[in-house]
mmCIF file with all atom_site columns, C-alpha atoms in Angstrom:
data_model
loop_
_atom_site.group_PDB
_atom_site.id
_atom_site.type_symbol
_atom_site.label_atom_id
_atom_site.label_alt_id
_atom_site.label_comp_id
_atom_site.label_asym_id
_atom_site.label_entity_id
_atom_site.label_seq_id
_atom_site.pdbx_PDB_ins_code
_atom_site.Cartn_x
_atom_site.Cartn_y
_atom_site.Cartn_z
_atom_site.occupancy
_atom_site.B_iso_or_equiv
_atom_site.pdbx_formal_charge
_atom_site.auth_seq_id
_atom_site.auth_comp_id
_atom_site.auth_asym_id
_atom_site.auth_atom_id
_atom_site.pdbx_PDB_model_num
ATOM 1   C CA . UNK A 1 1   ? 114.674 5.232  109.182 1.00 72.00 ? 1   UNK A CA 1
ATOM 2   C CA . UNK A 1 2   ? 118.322 4.669  108.278 1.00 89.00 ? 2   UNK A CA 1
ATOM 3   C CA . UNK A 1 3   ? 120.278 7.716  107.624 1.00 96.00 ? 3   UNK A CA 1
ATOM 4   C CA . UNK A 1 4   ? 121.425 7.662  103.980 1.00 98.00 ? 4   UNK A CA 1
ATOM 5   C CA . UNK A 1 5   ? 125.297 8.186  103.158 1.00 98.00 ? 5   UNK A CA 1
ATOM 6   C CA . UNK A 1 6   ? 126.867 9.335  99.561  1.00 98.00 ? 6   UNK A CA 1
ATOM 7   C CA . UNK A 1 7   ? 129.926 7.834  99.550  1.00 97.00 ? 7   UNK A CA 1
ATOM 8   C CA . UNK A 1 8   ? 132.335 10.029 96.315  1.00 97.00 ? 8   UNK A CA 1
ATOM 9   C CA . UNK A 1 9   ? 135.722 8.849  95.652  1.00 95.00 ? 9   UNK A CA 1
ATOM 10  C CA . UNK A 1 10  ? 137.305 8.031  92.412  1.00 93.00 ? 10  UNK A CA 1
ATOM 11  C CA . UNK A 1 11  ? 139.635 5.167  94.291  1.00 92.00 ? 11  UNK A CA 1
ATOM 12  C CA . UNK A 1 12  ? 137.252 2.147  93.854  1.00 94.00 ? 12  UNK A CA 1
ATOM 13  C CA . UNK A 1 13  ? 139.248 -0.337 96.649  1.00 92.00 ? 13  UNK A CA 1
ATOM 14  C CA . UNK A 1 14  ? 138.080 3.275  99.426  1.00 91.00 ? 14  UNK A CA 1
ATOM 15  C CA . UNK A 1 15  ? 134.770 3.157  97.917  1.00 94.00 ? 15  UNK A CA 1
ATOM 16  C CA . UNK A 1 16  ? 134.154 -0.444 98.763  1.00 95.00 ? 16  UNK A CA 1
ATOM 17  C CA . UNK A 1 17  ? 135.475 -0.235 101.669 1.00 93.00 ? 17  UNK A CA 1
ATOM 18  C CA . UNK A 1 18  ? 134.074 2.757  103.405 1.00 95.00 ? 18  UNK A CA 1
ATOM 19  C CA . UNK A 1 19  ? 130.530 0.907  101.550 1.00 96.00 ? 19  UNK A CA 1
ATOM 20  C CA . UNK A 1 20  ? 131.011 -2.137 103.258 1.00 96.00 ? 20  UNK A CA 1
ATOM 21  C CA . UNK A 1 21  ? 131.967 -0.022 106.767 1.00 95.00 ? 21  UNK A CA 1
ATOM 22  C CA . UNK A 1 22  ? 128.829 2.293  106.692 1.00 96.00 ? 22  UNK A CA 1
ATOM 23  C CA . UNK A 1 23  ? 126.318 -0.547 105.394 1.00 97.00 ? 23  UNK A CA 1
ATOM 24  C CA . UNK A 1 24  ? 127.262 -2.502 108.750 1.00 96.00 ? 24  UNK A CA 1
ATOM 25  C CA . UNK A 1 25  ? 126.616 0.384  111.037 1.00 95.00 ? 25  UNK A CA 1
ATOM 26  C CA . UNK A 1 26  ? 122.985 0.688  109.510 1.00 96.00 ? 26  UNK A CA 1
ATOM 27  C CA . UNK A 1 27  ? 123.228 3.421  107.127 1.00 97.00 ? 27  UNK A CA 1
ATOM 28  C CA . UNK A 1 28  ? 121.788 3.781  103.691 1.00 97.00 ? 28  UNK A CA 1
ATOM 29  C CA . UNK A 1 29  ? 124.448 4.441  100.955 1.00 98.00 ? 29  UNK A CA 1
ATOM 30  C CA . UNK A 1 30  ? 124.722 5.442  97.502  1.00 98.00 ? 30  UNK A CA 1
ATOM 31  C CA . UNK A 1 31  ? 128.127 5.970  95.070  1.00 98.00 ? 31  UNK A CA 1
ATOM 32  C CA . UNK A 1 32  ? 129.428 8.418  93.175  1.00 97.00 ? 32  UNK A CA 1
ATOM 33  C CA . UNK A 1 33  ? 132.782 8.147  91.410  1.00 96.00 ? 33  UNK A CA 1
ATOM 34  C CA . UNK A 1 34  ? 133.157 11.679 90.482  1.00 96.00 ? 34  UNK A CA 1
ATOM 35  C CA . UNK A 1 35  ? 131.652 15.638 91.360  1.00 95.00 ? 35  UNK A CA 1
ATOM 36  C CA . UNK A 1 36  ? 129.232 15.560 88.944  1.00 96.00 ? 36  UNK A CA 1
ATOM 37  C CA . UNK A 1 37  ? 128.089 11.891 89.168  1.00 97.00 ? 37  UNK A CA 1
ATOM 38  C CA . UNK A 1 38  ? 127.919 13.492 93.294  1.00 97.00 ? 38  UNK A CA 1
ATOM 39  C CA . UNK A 1 39  ? 125.727 16.325 92.815  1.00 96.00 ? 39  UNK A CA 1
ATOM 40  C CA . UNK A 1 40  ? 123.694 14.469 90.778  1.00 97.00 ? 40  UNK A CA 1
ATOM 41  C CA . UNK A 1 41  ? 123.164 11.951 93.416  1.00 97.00 ? 41  UNK A CA 1
ATOM 42  C CA . UNK A 1 42  ? 122.880 14.319 96.138  1.00 97.00 ? 42  UNK A CA 1
ATOM 43  C CA . UNK A 1 43  ? 119.455 15.054 93.796  1.00 95.00 ? 43  UNK A CA 1
ATOM 44  C CA . UNK A 1 44  ? 117.984 12.065 93.492  1.00 97.00 ? 44  UNK A CA 1
ATOM 45  C CA . UNK A 1 45  ? 119.263 10.051 96.679  1.00 97.00 ? 45  UNK A CA 1
ATOM 46  C CA . UNK A 1 46  ? 119.031 13.359 99.449  1.00 96.00 ? 46  UNK A CA 1
ATOM 47  C CA . UNK A 1 47  ? 122.342 12.305 101.267 1.00 98.00 ? 47  UNK A CA 1
ATOM 48  C CA . UNK A 1 48  ? 121.853 13.443 104.777 1.00 97.00 ? 48  UNK A CA 1
ATOM 49  C CA . UNK A 1 49  ? 125.649 13.119 105.036 1.00 98.00 ? 49  UNK A CA 1
ATOM 50  C CA . UNK A 1 50  ? 128.263 13.428 101.961 1.00 98.00 ? 50  UNK A CA 1
ATOM 51  C CA . UNK A 1 51  ? 131.747 11.429 102.530 1.00 97.00 ? 51  UNK A CA 1
ATOM 52  C CA . UNK A 1 52  ? 133.741 13.789 100.111 1.00 96.00 ? 52  UNK A CA 1
ATOM 53  C CA . UNK A 1 53  ? 137.429 13.021 98.278  1.00 94.00 ? 53  UNK A CA 1
ATOM 54  C CA . UNK A 1 54  ? 138.466 16.319 97.782  1.00 92.00 ? 54  UNK A CA 1
ATOM 55  C CA . UNK A 1 55  ? 140.800 14.780 94.562  1.00 90.00 ? 55  UNK A CA 1
ATOM 56  C CA . UNK A 1 56  ? 138.471 12.926 91.932  1.00 90.00 ? 56  UNK A CA 1
ATOM 57  C CA . UNK A 1 57  ? 137.673 13.695 87.732  1.00 89.00 ? 57  UNK A CA 1
ATOM 58  C CA . UNK A 1 58  ? 135.252 15.921 86.345  1.00 92.00 ? 58  UNK A CA 1
ATOM 59  C CA . UNK A 1 59  ? 134.911 18.577 90.103  1.00 94.00 ? 59  UNK A CA 1
ATOM 60  C CA . UNK A 1 60  ? 136.965 18.681 92.917  1.00 94.00 ? 60  UNK A CA 1
ATOM 61  C CA . UNK A 1 61  ? 135.369 17.724 96.470  1.00 95.00 ? 61  UNK A CA 1
ATOM 62  C CA . UNK A 1 62  ? 135.748 21.863 96.993  1.00 94.00 ? 62  UNK A CA 1
ATOM 63  C CA . UNK A 1 63  ? 133.689 22.339 94.088  1.00 96.00 ? 63  UNK A CA 1
ATOM 64  C CA . UNK A 1 64  ? 130.986 19.872 94.984  1.00 97.00 ? 64  UNK A CA 1
ATOM 65  C CA . UNK A 1 65  ? 131.057 21.317 98.750  1.00 96.00 ? 65  UNK A CA 1
ATOM 66  C CA . UNK A 1 66  ? 131.015 24.592 97.402  1.00 96.00 ? 66  UNK A CA 1
ATOM 67  C CA . UNK A 1 67  ? 128.062 24.098 95.372  1.00 96.00 ? 67  UNK A CA 1
ATOM 68  C CA . UNK A 1 68  ? 125.976 21.969 97.575  1.00 97.00 ? 68  UNK A CA 1
ATOM 69  C CA . UNK A 1 69  ? 126.723 24.794 100.207 1.00 96.00 ? 69  UNK A CA 1
ATOM 70  C CA . UNK A 1 70  ? 125.474 27.526 97.189  1.00 96.00 ? 70  UNK A CA 1
ATOM 71  C CA . UNK A 1 71  ? 121.692 25.796 97.249  1.00 94.00 ? 71  UNK A CA 1
ATOM 72  C CA . UNK A 1 72  ? 119.702 26.558 100.498 1.00 94.00 ? 72  UNK A CA 1
ATOM 73  C CA . UNK A 1 73  ? 117.487 23.741 99.932  1.00 92.00 ? 73  UNK A CA 1
ATOM 74  C CA . UNK A 1 74  ? 120.844 21.637 101.753 1.00 92.00 ? 74  UNK A CA 1
ATOM 75  C CA . UNK A 1 75  ? 121.918 23.703 103.963 1.00 85.00 ? 75  UNK A CA 1
ATOM 76  C CA . UNK A 1 76  ? 121.535 20.947 107.098 1.00 90.00 ? 76  UNK A CA 1
ATOM 77  C CA . UNK A 1 77  ? 123.044 18.625 104.851 1.00 97.00 ? 77  UNK A CA 1
ATOM 78  C CA . UNK A 1 78  ? 126.477 17.197 106.861 1.00 97.00 ? 78  UNK A CA 1
ATOM 79  C CA . UNK A 1 79  ? 129.788 17.227 104.557 1.00 97.00 ? 79  UNK A CA 1
ATOM 80  C CA . UNK A 1 80  ? 132.589 15.052 105.931 1.00 96.00 ? 80  UNK A CA 1
ATOM 81  C CA . UNK A 1 81  ? 135.913 16.010 103.218 1.00 94.00 ? 81  UNK A CA 1
ATOM 82  C CA . UNK A 1 82  ? 138.131 12.447 103.097 1.00 90.00 ? 82  UNK A CA 1
ATOM 83  C CA . UNK A 1 83  ? 141.323 13.038 101.634 1.00 83.00 ? 83  UNK A CA 1
ATOM 84  C CA . UNK A 1 84  ? 145.062 12.581 100.849 1.00 81.00 ? 84  UNK A CA 1
ATOM 85  C CA . UNK A 1 85  ? 145.944 16.126 101.483 1.00 71.00 ? 85  UNK A CA 1
ATOM 86  C CA . UNK A 1 86  ? 146.134 16.396 105.074 1.00 67.00 ? 86  UNK A CA 1
ATOM 87  C CA . UNK A 1 87  ? 148.763 20.029 105.168 1.00 77.00 ? 87  UNK A CA 1
ATOM 88  C CA . UNK A 1 88  ? 146.855 22.297 107.141 1.00 80.00 ? 88  UNK A CA 1
ATOM 89  C CA . UNK A 1 89  ? 145.826 24.729 104.055 1.00 85.00 ? 89  UNK A CA 1
ATOM 90  C CA . UNK A 1 90  ? 143.641 22.341 103.432 1.00 84.00 ? 90  UNK A CA 1
ATOM 91  C CA . UNK A 1 91  ? 142.336 21.605 106.068 1.00 81.00 ? 91  UNK A CA 1
ATOM 92  C CA . UNK A 1 92  ? 141.404 25.470 106.551 1.00 85.00 ? 92  UNK A CA 1
ATOM 93  C CA . UNK A 1 93  ? 140.272 25.629 103.062 1.00 88.00 ? 93  UNK A CA 1
ATOM 94  C CA . UNK A 1 94  ? 137.787 22.615 103.336 1.00 87.00 ? 94  UNK A CA 1
ATOM 95  C CA . UNK A 1 95  ? 136.052 23.621 106.532 1.00 88.00 ? 95  UNK A CA 1
ATOM 96  C CA . UNK A 1 96  ? 136.119 27.745 104.901 1.00 90.00 ? 96  UNK A CA 1
ATOM 97  C CA . UNK A 1 97  ? 133.975 26.648 102.062 1.00 93.00 ? 97  UNK A CA 1
ATOM 98  C CA . UNK A 1 98  ? 131.792 24.637 104.530 1.00 94.00 ? 98  UNK A CA 1
ATOM 99  C CA . UNK A 1 99  ? 132.679 21.402 104.999 1.00 96.00 ? 99  UNK A CA 1
ATOM 100 C CA . UNK A 1 100 ? 131.377 19.632 108.516 1.00 96.00 ? 100 UNK A CA 1
ATOM 101 C CA . UNK A 1 101 ? 134.525 17.514 109.577 1.00 94.00 ? 101 UNK A CA 1
ATOM 102 C CA . UNK A 1 102 ? 137.687 16.731 107.889 1.00 91.00 ? 102 UNK A CA 1
ATOM 103 C CA . UNK A 1 103 ? 139.272 13.943 107.655 1.00 90.00 ? 103 UNK A CA 1
ATOM 104 C CA . UNK A 1 104 ? 142.962 12.604 106.124 1.00 87.00 ? 104 UNK A CA 1
ATOM 105 C CA . UNK A 1 105 ? 143.774 9.225  105.273 1.00 83.00 ? 105 UNK A CA 1
ATOM 106 C CA . UNK A 1 106 ? 144.709 6.741  106.223 1.00 85.00 ? 106 UNK A CA 1
ATOM 107 C CA . UNK A 1 107 ? 141.562 6.593  108.925 1.00 87.00 ? 107 UNK A CA 1
ATOM 108 C CA . UNK A 1 108 ? 140.581 4.999  111.301 1.00 88.00 ? 108 UNK A CA 1
ATOM 109 C CA . UNK A 1 109 ? 137.447 3.187  110.401 1.00 88.00 ? 109 UNK A CA 1
ATOM 110 C CA . UNK A 1 110 ? 136.222 3.672  114.306 1.00 90.00 ? 110 UNK A CA 1
ATOM 111 C CA . UNK A 1 111 ? 136.887 6.963  114.147 1.00 91.00 ? 111 UNK A CA 1
ATOM 112 C CA . UNK A 1 112 ? 135.179 7.970  110.699 1.00 94.00 ? 112 UNK A CA 1
ATOM 113 C CA . UNK A 1 113 ? 131.965 6.171  112.388 1.00 94.00 ? 113 UNK A CA 1
ATOM 114 C CA . UNK A 1 114 ? 132.113 8.069  115.091 1.00 94.00 ? 114 UNK A CA 1
ATOM 115 C CA . UNK A 1 115 ? 132.149 10.797 113.495 1.00 94.00 ? 115 UNK A CA 1
ATOM 116 C CA . UNK A 1 116 ? 129.601 10.348 111.109 1.00 96.00 ? 116 UNK A CA 1
ATOM 117 C CA . UNK A 1 117 ? 127.909 9.562  113.973 1.00 95.00 ? 117 UNK A CA 1
ATOM 118 C CA . UNK A 1 118 ? 128.394 12.604 116.106 1.00 95.00 ? 118 UNK A CA 1
ATOM 119 C CA . UNK A 1 119 ? 127.694 14.691 112.664 1.00 96.00 ? 119 UNK A CA 1
ATOM 120 C CA . UNK A 1 120 ? 124.201 12.557 112.425 1.00 96.00 ? 120 UNK A CA 1
ATOM 121 C CA . UNK A 1 121 ? 122.838 13.820 115.274 1.00 90.00 ? 121 UNK A CA 1
ATOM 122 C CA . UNK A 1 122 ? 124.242 10.422 117.477 1.00 69.00 ? 122 UNK A CA 1
ATOM 123 C CA . UNK A 1 123 ? 122.200 8.282  115.499 1.00 52.00 ? 123 UNK A CA 1
#
């Protein structure tokens, strides 16, 4: 069975490219454009992994990550934060609130796919 990935980003071009890339790799994909929609999609789609932008309308990626980590039912959910903010303080904050990985934009698609596969147990 294909792993399910939720792509959360408010930049349509990034969503299109990530969706194409992850579908090509055989993953089942859902998309959300803001933090509130992301939390709703996690409930309805039940992803194995979330690719989560930091800067978004309604709720930031940090707020979404904190909400997901506060839910014991979501303990196994993998979270990869994607952001243009690559300063050490942002990376440290993302990891401190429970992200499994932190990838800065622009990123290598090959590296991102490798990271996703690694987090999903080499799937």
